[in-house]
Coordinates of C-alpha atoms and ligand atoms in Angstrom, one line a residue:
X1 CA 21.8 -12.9 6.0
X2 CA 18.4 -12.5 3.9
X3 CA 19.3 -11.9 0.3
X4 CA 17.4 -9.1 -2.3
X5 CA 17.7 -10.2 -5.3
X6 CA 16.2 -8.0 -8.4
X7 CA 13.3 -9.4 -10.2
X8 CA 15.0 -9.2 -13.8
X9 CA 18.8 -9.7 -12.9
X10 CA 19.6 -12.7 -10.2
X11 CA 23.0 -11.6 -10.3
X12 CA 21.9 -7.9 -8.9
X13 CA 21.9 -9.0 -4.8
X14 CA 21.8 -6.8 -2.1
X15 CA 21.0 -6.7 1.9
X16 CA 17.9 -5.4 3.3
X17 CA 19.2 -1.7 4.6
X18 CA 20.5 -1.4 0.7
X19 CA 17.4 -2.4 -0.7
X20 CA 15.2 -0.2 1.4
X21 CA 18.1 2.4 0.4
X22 CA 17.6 1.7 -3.7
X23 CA 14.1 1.3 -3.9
X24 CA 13.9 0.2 -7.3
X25 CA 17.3 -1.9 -8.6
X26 CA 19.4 -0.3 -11.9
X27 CA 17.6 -2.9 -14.2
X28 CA 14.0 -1.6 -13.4
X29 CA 13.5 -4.4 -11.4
X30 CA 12.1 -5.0 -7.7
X31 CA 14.5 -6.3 -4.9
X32 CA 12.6 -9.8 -4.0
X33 CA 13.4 -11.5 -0.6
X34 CA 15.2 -15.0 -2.0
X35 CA 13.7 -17.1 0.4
X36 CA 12.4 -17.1 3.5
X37 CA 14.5 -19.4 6.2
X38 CA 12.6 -17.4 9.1
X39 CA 9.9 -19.1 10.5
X40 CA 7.4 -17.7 13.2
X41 CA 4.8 -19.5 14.8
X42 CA 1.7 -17.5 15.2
X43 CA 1.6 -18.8 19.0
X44 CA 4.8 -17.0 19.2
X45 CA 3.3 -13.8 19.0
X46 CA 0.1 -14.4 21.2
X47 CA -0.4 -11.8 24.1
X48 CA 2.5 -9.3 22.2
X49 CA 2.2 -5.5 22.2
X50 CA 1.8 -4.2 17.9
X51 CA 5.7 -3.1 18.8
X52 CA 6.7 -6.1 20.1
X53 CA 5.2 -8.1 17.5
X54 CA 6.4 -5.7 15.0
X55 CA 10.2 -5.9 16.3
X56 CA 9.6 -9.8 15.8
X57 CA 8.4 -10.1 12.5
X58 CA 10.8 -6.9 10.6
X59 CA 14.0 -8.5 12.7
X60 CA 13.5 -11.7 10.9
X61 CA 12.7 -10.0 7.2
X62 CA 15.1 -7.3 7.8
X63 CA 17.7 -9.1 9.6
X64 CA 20.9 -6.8 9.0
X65 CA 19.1 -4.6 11.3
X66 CA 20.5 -5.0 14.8
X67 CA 18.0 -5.2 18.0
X68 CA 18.8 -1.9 18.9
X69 CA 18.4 -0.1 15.7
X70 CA 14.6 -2.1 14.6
X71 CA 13.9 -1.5 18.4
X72 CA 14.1 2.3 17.7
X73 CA 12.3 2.3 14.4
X74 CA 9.7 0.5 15.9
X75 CA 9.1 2.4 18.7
X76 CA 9.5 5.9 16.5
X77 CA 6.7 4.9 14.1
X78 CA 3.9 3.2 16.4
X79 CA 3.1 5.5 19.2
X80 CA 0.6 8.3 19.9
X81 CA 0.8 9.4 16.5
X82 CA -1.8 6.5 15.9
X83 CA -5.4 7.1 17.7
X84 CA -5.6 3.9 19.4
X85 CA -3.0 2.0 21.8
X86 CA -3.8 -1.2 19.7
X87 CA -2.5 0.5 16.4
X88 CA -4.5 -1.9 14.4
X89 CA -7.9 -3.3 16.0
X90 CA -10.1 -5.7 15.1
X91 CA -14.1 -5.4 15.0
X92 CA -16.4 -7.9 14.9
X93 CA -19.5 -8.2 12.5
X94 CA -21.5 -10.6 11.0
X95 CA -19.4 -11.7 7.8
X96 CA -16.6 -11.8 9.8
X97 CA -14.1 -9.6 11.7
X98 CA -13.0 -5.9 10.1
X99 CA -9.1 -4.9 10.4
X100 CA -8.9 -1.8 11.3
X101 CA -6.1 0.0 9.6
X102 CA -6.8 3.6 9.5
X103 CA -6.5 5.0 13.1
X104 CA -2.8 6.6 12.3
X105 CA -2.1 9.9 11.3
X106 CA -3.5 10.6 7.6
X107 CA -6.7 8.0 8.1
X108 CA -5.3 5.5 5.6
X109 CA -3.6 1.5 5.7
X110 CA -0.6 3.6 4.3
X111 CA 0.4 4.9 7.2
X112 CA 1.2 1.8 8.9
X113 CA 4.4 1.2 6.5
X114 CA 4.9 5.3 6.1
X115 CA 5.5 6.3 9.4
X116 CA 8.2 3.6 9.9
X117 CA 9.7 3.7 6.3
X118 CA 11.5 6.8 7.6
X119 CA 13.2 5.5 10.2
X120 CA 14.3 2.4 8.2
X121 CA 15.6 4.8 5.7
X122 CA 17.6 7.0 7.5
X123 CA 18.8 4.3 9.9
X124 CA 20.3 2.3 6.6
X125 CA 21.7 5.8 5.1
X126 CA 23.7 5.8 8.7
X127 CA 24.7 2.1 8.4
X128 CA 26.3 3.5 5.4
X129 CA 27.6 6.3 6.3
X130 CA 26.0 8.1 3.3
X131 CA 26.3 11.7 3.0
X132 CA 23.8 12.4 -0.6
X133 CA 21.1 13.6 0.2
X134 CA 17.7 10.8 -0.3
X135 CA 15.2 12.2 -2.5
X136 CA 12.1 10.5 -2.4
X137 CA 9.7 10.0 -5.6
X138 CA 6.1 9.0 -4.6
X139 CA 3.4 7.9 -7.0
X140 CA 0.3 7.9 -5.4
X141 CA -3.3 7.1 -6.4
X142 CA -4.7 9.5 -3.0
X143 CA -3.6 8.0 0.1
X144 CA 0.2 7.4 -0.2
X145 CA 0.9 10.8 -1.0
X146 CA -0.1 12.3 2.5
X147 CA 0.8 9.1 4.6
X148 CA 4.5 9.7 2.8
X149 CA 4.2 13.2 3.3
X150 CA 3.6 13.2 6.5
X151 CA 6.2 10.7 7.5
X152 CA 8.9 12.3 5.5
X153 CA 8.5 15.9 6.1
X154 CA 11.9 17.8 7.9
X155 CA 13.5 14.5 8.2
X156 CA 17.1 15.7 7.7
X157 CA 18.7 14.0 4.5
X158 CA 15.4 13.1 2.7
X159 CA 13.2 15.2 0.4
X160 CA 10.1 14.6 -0.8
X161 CA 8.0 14.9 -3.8
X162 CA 4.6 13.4 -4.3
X163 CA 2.8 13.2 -7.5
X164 CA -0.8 12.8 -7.9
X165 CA -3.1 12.5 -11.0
X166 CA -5.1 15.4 -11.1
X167 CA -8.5 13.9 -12.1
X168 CA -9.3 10.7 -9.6
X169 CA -7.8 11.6 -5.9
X170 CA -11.0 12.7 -3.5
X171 CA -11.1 16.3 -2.7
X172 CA -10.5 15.7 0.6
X173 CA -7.1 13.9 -0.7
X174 CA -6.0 16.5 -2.7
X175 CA -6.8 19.1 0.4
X176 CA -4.7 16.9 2.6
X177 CA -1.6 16.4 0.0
X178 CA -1.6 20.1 -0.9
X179 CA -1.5 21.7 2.4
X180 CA 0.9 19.7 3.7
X181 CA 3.6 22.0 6.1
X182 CA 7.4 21.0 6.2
X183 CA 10.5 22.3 4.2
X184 CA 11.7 19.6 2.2
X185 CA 8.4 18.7 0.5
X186 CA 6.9 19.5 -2.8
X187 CA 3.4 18.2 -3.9
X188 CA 2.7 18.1 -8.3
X189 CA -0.5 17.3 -9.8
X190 CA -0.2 15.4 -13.6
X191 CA -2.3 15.5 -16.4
X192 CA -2.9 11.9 -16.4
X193 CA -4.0 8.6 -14.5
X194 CA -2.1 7.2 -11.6
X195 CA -0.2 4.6 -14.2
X196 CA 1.1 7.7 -16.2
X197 CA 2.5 9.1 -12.2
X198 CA 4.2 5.6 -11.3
X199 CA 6.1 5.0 -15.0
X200 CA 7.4 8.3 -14.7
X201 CA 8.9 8.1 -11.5
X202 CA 10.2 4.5 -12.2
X203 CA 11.6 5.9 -15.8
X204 CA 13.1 9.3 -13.7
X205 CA 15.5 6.2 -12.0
X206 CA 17.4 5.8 -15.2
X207 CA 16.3 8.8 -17.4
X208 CA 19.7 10.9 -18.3
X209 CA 18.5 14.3 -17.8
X210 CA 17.3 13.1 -14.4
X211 CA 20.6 11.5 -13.8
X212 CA 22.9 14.4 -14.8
X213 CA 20.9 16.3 -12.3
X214 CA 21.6 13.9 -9.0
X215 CA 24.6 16.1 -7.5
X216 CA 24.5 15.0 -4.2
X217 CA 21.2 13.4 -4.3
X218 CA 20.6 10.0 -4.6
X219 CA 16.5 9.0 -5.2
X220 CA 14.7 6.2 -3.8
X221 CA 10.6 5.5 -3.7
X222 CA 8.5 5.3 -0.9
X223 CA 6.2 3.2 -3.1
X224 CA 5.4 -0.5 -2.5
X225 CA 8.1 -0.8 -4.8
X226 CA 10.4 -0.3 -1.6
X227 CA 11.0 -3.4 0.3
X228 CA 10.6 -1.1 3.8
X229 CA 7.3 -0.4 2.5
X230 CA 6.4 -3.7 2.1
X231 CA 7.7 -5.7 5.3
X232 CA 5.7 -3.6 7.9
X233 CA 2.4 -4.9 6.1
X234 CA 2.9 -8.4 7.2
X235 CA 3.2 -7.6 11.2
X236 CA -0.9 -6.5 11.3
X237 CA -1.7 -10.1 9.5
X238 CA -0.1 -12.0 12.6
X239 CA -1.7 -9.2 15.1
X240 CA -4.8 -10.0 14.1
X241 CA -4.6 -13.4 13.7
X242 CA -3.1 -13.4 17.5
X243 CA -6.7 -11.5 18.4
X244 CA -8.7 -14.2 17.0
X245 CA -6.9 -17.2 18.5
X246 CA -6.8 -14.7 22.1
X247 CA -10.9 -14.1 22.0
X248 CA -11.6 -17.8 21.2
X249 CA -12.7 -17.1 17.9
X250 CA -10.6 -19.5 16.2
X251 CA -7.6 -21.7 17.6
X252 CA -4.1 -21.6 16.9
X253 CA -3.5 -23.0 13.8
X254 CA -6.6 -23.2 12.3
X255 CA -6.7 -21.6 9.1
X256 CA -7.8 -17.9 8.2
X257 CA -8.9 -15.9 4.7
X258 CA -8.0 -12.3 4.3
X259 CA -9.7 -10.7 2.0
X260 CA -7.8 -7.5 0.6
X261 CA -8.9 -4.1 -1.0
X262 CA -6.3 -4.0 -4.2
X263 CA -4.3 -1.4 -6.1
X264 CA -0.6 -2.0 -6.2
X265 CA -0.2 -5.6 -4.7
X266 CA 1.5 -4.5 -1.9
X267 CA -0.9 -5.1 1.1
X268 CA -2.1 -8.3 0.0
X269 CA 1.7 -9.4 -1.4
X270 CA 2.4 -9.3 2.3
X271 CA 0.2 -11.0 3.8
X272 CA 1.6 -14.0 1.3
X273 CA 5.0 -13.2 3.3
X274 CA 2.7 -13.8 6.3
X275 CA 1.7 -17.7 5.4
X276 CA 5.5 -18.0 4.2
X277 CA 6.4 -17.1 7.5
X278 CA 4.3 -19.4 8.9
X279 CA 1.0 -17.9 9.7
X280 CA -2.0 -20.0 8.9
X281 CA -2.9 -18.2 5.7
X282 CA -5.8 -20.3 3.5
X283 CA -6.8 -17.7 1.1
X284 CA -6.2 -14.7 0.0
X285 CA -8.8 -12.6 -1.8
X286 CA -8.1 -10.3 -4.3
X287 CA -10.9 -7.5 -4.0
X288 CA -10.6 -5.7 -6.9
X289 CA -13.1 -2.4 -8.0
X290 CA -14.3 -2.0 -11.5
X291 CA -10.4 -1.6 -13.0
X292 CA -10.8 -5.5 -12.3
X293 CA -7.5 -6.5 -14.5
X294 CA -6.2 -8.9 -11.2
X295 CA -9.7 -10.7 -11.1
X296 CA -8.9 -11.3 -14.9
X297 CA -5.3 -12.4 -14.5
X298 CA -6.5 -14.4 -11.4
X299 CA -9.0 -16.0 -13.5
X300 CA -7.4 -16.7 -17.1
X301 CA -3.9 -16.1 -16.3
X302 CA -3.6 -13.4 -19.0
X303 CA -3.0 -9.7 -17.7
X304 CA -3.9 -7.2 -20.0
X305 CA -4.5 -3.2 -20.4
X306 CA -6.5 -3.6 -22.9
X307 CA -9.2 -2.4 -21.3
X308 CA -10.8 1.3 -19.9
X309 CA -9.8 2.8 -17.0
X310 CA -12.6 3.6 -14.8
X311 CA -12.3 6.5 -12.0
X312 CA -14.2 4.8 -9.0
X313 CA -15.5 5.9 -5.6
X314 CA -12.4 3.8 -4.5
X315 CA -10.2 5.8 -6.0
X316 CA -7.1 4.5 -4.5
X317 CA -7.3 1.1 -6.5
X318 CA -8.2 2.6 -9.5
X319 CA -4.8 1.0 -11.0
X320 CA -3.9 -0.7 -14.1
X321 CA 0.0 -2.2 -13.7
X322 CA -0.3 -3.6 -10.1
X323 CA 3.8 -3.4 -9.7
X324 CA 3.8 -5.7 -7.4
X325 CA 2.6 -8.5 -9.5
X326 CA 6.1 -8.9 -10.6
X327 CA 7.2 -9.8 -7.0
X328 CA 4.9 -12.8 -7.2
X329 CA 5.3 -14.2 -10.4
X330 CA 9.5 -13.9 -9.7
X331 CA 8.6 -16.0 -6.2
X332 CA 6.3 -18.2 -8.2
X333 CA 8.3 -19.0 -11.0
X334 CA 11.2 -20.4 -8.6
X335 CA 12.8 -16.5 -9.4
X336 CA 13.3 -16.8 -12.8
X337 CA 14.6 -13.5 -13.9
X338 CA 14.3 -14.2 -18.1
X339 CA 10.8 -15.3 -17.1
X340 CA 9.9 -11.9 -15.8
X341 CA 12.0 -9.6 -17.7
X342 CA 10.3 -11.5 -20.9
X343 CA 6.4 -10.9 -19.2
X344 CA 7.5 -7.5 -18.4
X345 CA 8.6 -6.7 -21.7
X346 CA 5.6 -8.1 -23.1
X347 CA 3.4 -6.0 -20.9
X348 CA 5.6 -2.6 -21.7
X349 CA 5.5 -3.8 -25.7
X350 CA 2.0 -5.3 -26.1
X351 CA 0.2 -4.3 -23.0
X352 CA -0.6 -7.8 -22.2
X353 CA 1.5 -10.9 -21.2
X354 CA 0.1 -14.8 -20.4
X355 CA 1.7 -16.7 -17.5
X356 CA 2.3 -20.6 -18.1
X357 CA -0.2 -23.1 -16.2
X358 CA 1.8 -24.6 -13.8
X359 CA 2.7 -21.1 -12.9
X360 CA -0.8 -19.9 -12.3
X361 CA -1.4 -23.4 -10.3
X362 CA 0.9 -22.1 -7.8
X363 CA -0.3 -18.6 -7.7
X364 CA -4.3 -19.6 -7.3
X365 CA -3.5 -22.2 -4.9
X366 CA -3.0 -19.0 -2.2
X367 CA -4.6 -16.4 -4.8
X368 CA -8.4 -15.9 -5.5
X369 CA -9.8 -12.9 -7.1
X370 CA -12.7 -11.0 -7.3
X371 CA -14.6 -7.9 -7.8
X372 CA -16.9 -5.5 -6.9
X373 CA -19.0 -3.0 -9.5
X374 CA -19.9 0.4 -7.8
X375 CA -23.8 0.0 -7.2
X376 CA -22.7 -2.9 -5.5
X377 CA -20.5 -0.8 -3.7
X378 CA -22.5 1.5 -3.0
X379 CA -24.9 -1.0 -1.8
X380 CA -22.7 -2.6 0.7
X381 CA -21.4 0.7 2.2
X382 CA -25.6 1.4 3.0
X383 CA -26.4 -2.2 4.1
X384 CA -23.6 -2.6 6.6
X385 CA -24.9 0.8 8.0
X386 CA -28.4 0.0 7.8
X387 CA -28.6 -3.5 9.6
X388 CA -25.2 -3.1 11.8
X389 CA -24.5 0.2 12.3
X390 CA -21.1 0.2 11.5
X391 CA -19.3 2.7 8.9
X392 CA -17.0 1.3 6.3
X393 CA -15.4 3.2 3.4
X394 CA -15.1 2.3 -0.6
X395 CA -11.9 0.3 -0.5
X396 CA -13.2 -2.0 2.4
X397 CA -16.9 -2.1 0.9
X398 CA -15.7 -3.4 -2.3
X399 CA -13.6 -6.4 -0.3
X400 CA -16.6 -6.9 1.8
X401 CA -18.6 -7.3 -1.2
X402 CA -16.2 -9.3 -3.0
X403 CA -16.1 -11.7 0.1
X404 CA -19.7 -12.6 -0.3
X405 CA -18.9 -13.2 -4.0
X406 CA -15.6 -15.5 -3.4
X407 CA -18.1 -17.8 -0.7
X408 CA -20.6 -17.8 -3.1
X409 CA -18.7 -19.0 -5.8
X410 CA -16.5 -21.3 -4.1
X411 CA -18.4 -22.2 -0.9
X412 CA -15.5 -22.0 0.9
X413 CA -16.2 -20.4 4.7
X414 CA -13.3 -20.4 6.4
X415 CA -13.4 -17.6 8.7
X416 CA -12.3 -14.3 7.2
X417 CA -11.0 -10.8 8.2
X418 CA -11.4 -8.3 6.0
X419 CA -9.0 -5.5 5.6
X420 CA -10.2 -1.9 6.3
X421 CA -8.2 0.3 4.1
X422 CA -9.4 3.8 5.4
X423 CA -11.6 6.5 7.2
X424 CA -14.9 6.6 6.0
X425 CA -14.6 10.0 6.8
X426 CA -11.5 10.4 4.0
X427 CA -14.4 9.4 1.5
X428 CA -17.2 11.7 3.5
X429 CA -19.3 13.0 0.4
X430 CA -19.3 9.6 -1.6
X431 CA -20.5 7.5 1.8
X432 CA -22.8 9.6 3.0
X433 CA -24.6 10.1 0.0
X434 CA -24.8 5.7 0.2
X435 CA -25.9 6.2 3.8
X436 CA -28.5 8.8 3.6
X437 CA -28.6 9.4 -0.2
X438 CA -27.8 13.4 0.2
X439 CA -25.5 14.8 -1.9
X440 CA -23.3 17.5 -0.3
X441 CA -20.7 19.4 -2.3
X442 CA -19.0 20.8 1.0
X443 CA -16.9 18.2 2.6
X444 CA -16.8 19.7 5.9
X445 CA -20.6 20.1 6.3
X446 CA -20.6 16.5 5.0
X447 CA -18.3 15.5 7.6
X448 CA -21.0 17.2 10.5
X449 CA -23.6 15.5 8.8
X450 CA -22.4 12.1 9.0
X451 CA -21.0 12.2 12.3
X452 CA -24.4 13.3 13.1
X453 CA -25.9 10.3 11.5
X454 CA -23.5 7.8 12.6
X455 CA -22.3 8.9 16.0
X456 CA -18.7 8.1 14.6
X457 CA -16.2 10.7 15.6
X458 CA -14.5 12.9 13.1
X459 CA -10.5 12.5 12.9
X460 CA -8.9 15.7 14.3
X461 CA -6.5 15.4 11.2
X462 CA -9.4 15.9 8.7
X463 CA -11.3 18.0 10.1
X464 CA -8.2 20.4 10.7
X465 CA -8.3 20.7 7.1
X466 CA -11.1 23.4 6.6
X467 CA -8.7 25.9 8.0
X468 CA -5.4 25.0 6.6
X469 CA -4.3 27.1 3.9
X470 CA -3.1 25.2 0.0
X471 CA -0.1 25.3 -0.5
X472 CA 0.6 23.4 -3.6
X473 CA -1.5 24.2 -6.2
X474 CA 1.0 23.1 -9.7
X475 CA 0.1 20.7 -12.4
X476 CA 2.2 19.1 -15.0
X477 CA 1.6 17.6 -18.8
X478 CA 3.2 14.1 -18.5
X479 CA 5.5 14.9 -21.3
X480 CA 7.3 17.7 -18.7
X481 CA 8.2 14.7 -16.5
X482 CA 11.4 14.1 -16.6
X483 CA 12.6 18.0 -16.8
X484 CA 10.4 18.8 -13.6
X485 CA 12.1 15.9 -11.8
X486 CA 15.5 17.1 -12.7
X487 CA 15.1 20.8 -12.0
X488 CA 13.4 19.7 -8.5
X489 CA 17.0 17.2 -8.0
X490 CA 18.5 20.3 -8.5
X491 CA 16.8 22.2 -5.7
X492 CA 16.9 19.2 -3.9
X493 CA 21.0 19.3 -4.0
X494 CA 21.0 22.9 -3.3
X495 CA 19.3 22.6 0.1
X496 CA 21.8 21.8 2.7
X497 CA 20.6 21.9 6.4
Ligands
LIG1 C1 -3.5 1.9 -1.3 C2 -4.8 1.5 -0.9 C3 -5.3 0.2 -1.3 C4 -4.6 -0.7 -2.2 O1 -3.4 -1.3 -1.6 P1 -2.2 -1.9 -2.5 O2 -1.2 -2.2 -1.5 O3 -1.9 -0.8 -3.4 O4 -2.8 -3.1 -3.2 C5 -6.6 -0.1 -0.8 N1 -7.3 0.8 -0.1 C6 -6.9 2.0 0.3 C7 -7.7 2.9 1.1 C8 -5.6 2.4 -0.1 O5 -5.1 3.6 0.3

């Protein structure tokens, strides 16, 4: 049986289903797979359905899962609620091949872990036989919010509450968070950055007034913090891969970059899980916006936050403390729990903390990091459109960019698939006004304009939204934190259906 193991404590170990249950472990922690015995051949998965690739990869990750139960999880999350039978496809263009990760039902990469988190979390609340209710804390920069909304909402034995920084999220973010329908959700704005949302959910984990307010109610993050957050991200490396070896483009075994729009560390932490699986991983490229603290750390080996935080037209990697860094350095440094808890407590003191060599050897053998600023952005978003005729949003244009810049730098050209993190259309005003240079304050007209330009069809999800009332309109001073949270465990514990 695969072993969790918490980041800062070795001797806090759990199973998978408990880990997914936890979220975060008691010590502040993250639950770390120990090591990976599983290994899976990427010719294994050649000519597989997403699903059945999908059962393959989380049975071997999350192996106290029986066949039955994965089989169920699998099937719940990747059906018509995605726009395309292929769940993730692949498109060609000149610098290499696009992954498609946006056709499911909020237009974001999120929901590819968000609509199965659910059904991983209340299948391991049955293997336990738990009767608290799960409340779920989200953090979310703009695009975890909905994807979590939307796979949590009337799930019996869950609640939800999402918080959002109240400066930074697109408009048509906030429109989709706060008009969000179901019974057991609630959606707060904060006074303050994404950094300022995600340490106050992680400090409401062992904060006493939270605490003395869980009657019933148990909480647990559907952040990349969660290991069932994480584990569904490596399936669409080997899907892809299995496309590229299927169309001739490359053969099995040959290696592969993927170069990945970053925030939190969870997408592209997975696709490390990939190559320790046994995919043909050579690279991995860090893409970072102008909040480029990983290209620094990548480069120097020093992370610091020392440094000002930039809203960007990428909102959604407009991040500081990548959380799960710490996964990575607790893997690279043979999990050495003093290691990390010292680096962590040097990043919490000091803002800052410097990794050893040998260390950093490890991590930039895999690891390479760069990033984009936002003319160049801006830039890549209109050229792309220009000479190919194909769309791409902020997140992807800044790995896109950052591609060119790794080959340039390096002259390494191993063939590479870039990750596409979202919908242009989730990011309407900012890339049309790259596009076409017009600058419309109405996203809806936006949204006709562009499809007009570009022939690309508007997501029925989004453009739902111009009719759908708000619902949510509440925002908090960071200070109230901690009381909000516990009056909403309150509510949470009072609800019984
Ligand atoms: C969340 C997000 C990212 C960053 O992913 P991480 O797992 O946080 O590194 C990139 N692009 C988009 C569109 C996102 O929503």
């Amino acid at each position: 049986m695969n072993r969790y193991i918490s980041s800062r404590n070795r001797n806090d170990i759990v199973t998978a289903h408990q880990a997914i249950i936890k979220g975060l472990s008691n010590d502040g922690g993250l639950y770390t797979i120990e090591n990976i015995t599983a290994h899976i051949d990427p010719s294994e998965v050649l000519h597989l359905s997403y699903q059945q690739t999908a059962e393959k990869i989380l049975s071997a990750m999350l192996d106290d899962f029986t066949e039955d139960e994965m089989h169920a999880c699998v099937t719940g999350a990747y059906d018509e609620k995605f726009d395309t039978a292929e769940i993730v496809p692949l498109k060609q263009i000149q610098e290499g091949w696009l992954m498609e990760l946006w056709h499911g039902p909020t237009c974001a990469f999120k929901d590819i872990a968000l609509t199965i988190l659910p059904h991983l979390l209340t299948t391991s609340i049955h293997k336990d036989d738990k009767k608290e209710i799960i409340s779920i804390l989200t953090a979310t920069s703009g695009d975890t919010g909905k994807a979590a909304l939307e796979g949590f909402k009337n799930v019996p034995g869950t609640a939800i509450t999402v918080f959002y920084p109240e400066v930074g999220v697109s408009s048509i973010q906030k429109k989709q968070m706060a008009t969000t329908t179901g019974r057991n959700v609630d959606v707060i704005a904060v006074k303050g950055n994404f950094d300022d949302c995600q340490r106050m959910i992680k400090q409401a984990t062992s904060d006493p007034l939270v605490l003395s307010s869980l009657d019933g109610v148990s909480i647990s993050s559907a952040n990349s913090i969660n290991v069932g957050r994480l584990m569904p991200q490596i399936v669409y490396y080997y899907t892809s891969y299995a496309k590229l070896v299927e169309s001739g483009a490359v053969a099995c075994g040959d290696p592969v970059n993927f170069v990945v729009p970053t925030g939190n560390f969870g997408d592209i932490l997975a696709g490390y899980f990939a190559k320790l699986l046994g995919l043909p991983v050579n690279r991995l490229i860090c893409a970072s916006n102008t909040n480029n603290v990983l290209t620094d750390f990548l480069n120097t080996g020093t992370y610091s936050i020392h440094r000002t935080f930039t809203p960007t037209i990428s909102p959604s990697m407009d991040i500081l403390i990548s959380s799960n860094l710490e996964r990575l350095l607790f893997m690279a440094s043979g999990y050495d729990d003093d290691f990390v808890s010292e680096m962590m407590k040097n990043l919490q003191k000091k803002g800052s903390y410097s990794v050893p060599k040998e260390i950093m050897a490890k991590i930039t053998a895999t690891f390479a990091g760069c990033w984009t600023d936002e003319d160049t952005c801006r830039k890549t978003i209109h050229d792309l459109f220009e000479n190919e005729h194909v769309l791409i949003d902020p997140h992807t244009a800044v790995a896109l960019a950052a591609k060119k810049k790794y080959e340039q730098e390096t002259g390494d050209h191993t063939p590479s698939v870039i990750l596409s993190t979202a919908s242009p259309y989730k990011f309407t005003h900012d890339v049309l006004a790259c596009i076409a240079g017009e600058d419309m304050a109405d996203d809806f007209a936006a949204m006709e304009r562009l499809h007009a330009l570009s022939g690309v069809k508007i997501p029925p999800s989004l453009a739902a939204l111009k009719d759908m009332d708000v619902r949510f309109t509440r925002s908090i001073e960071i200070e109230d934190g901690m009381q909000v949270i516990a009056d909403r465990m309150k509510e949470v514990g009072n609800v019984h259906d």
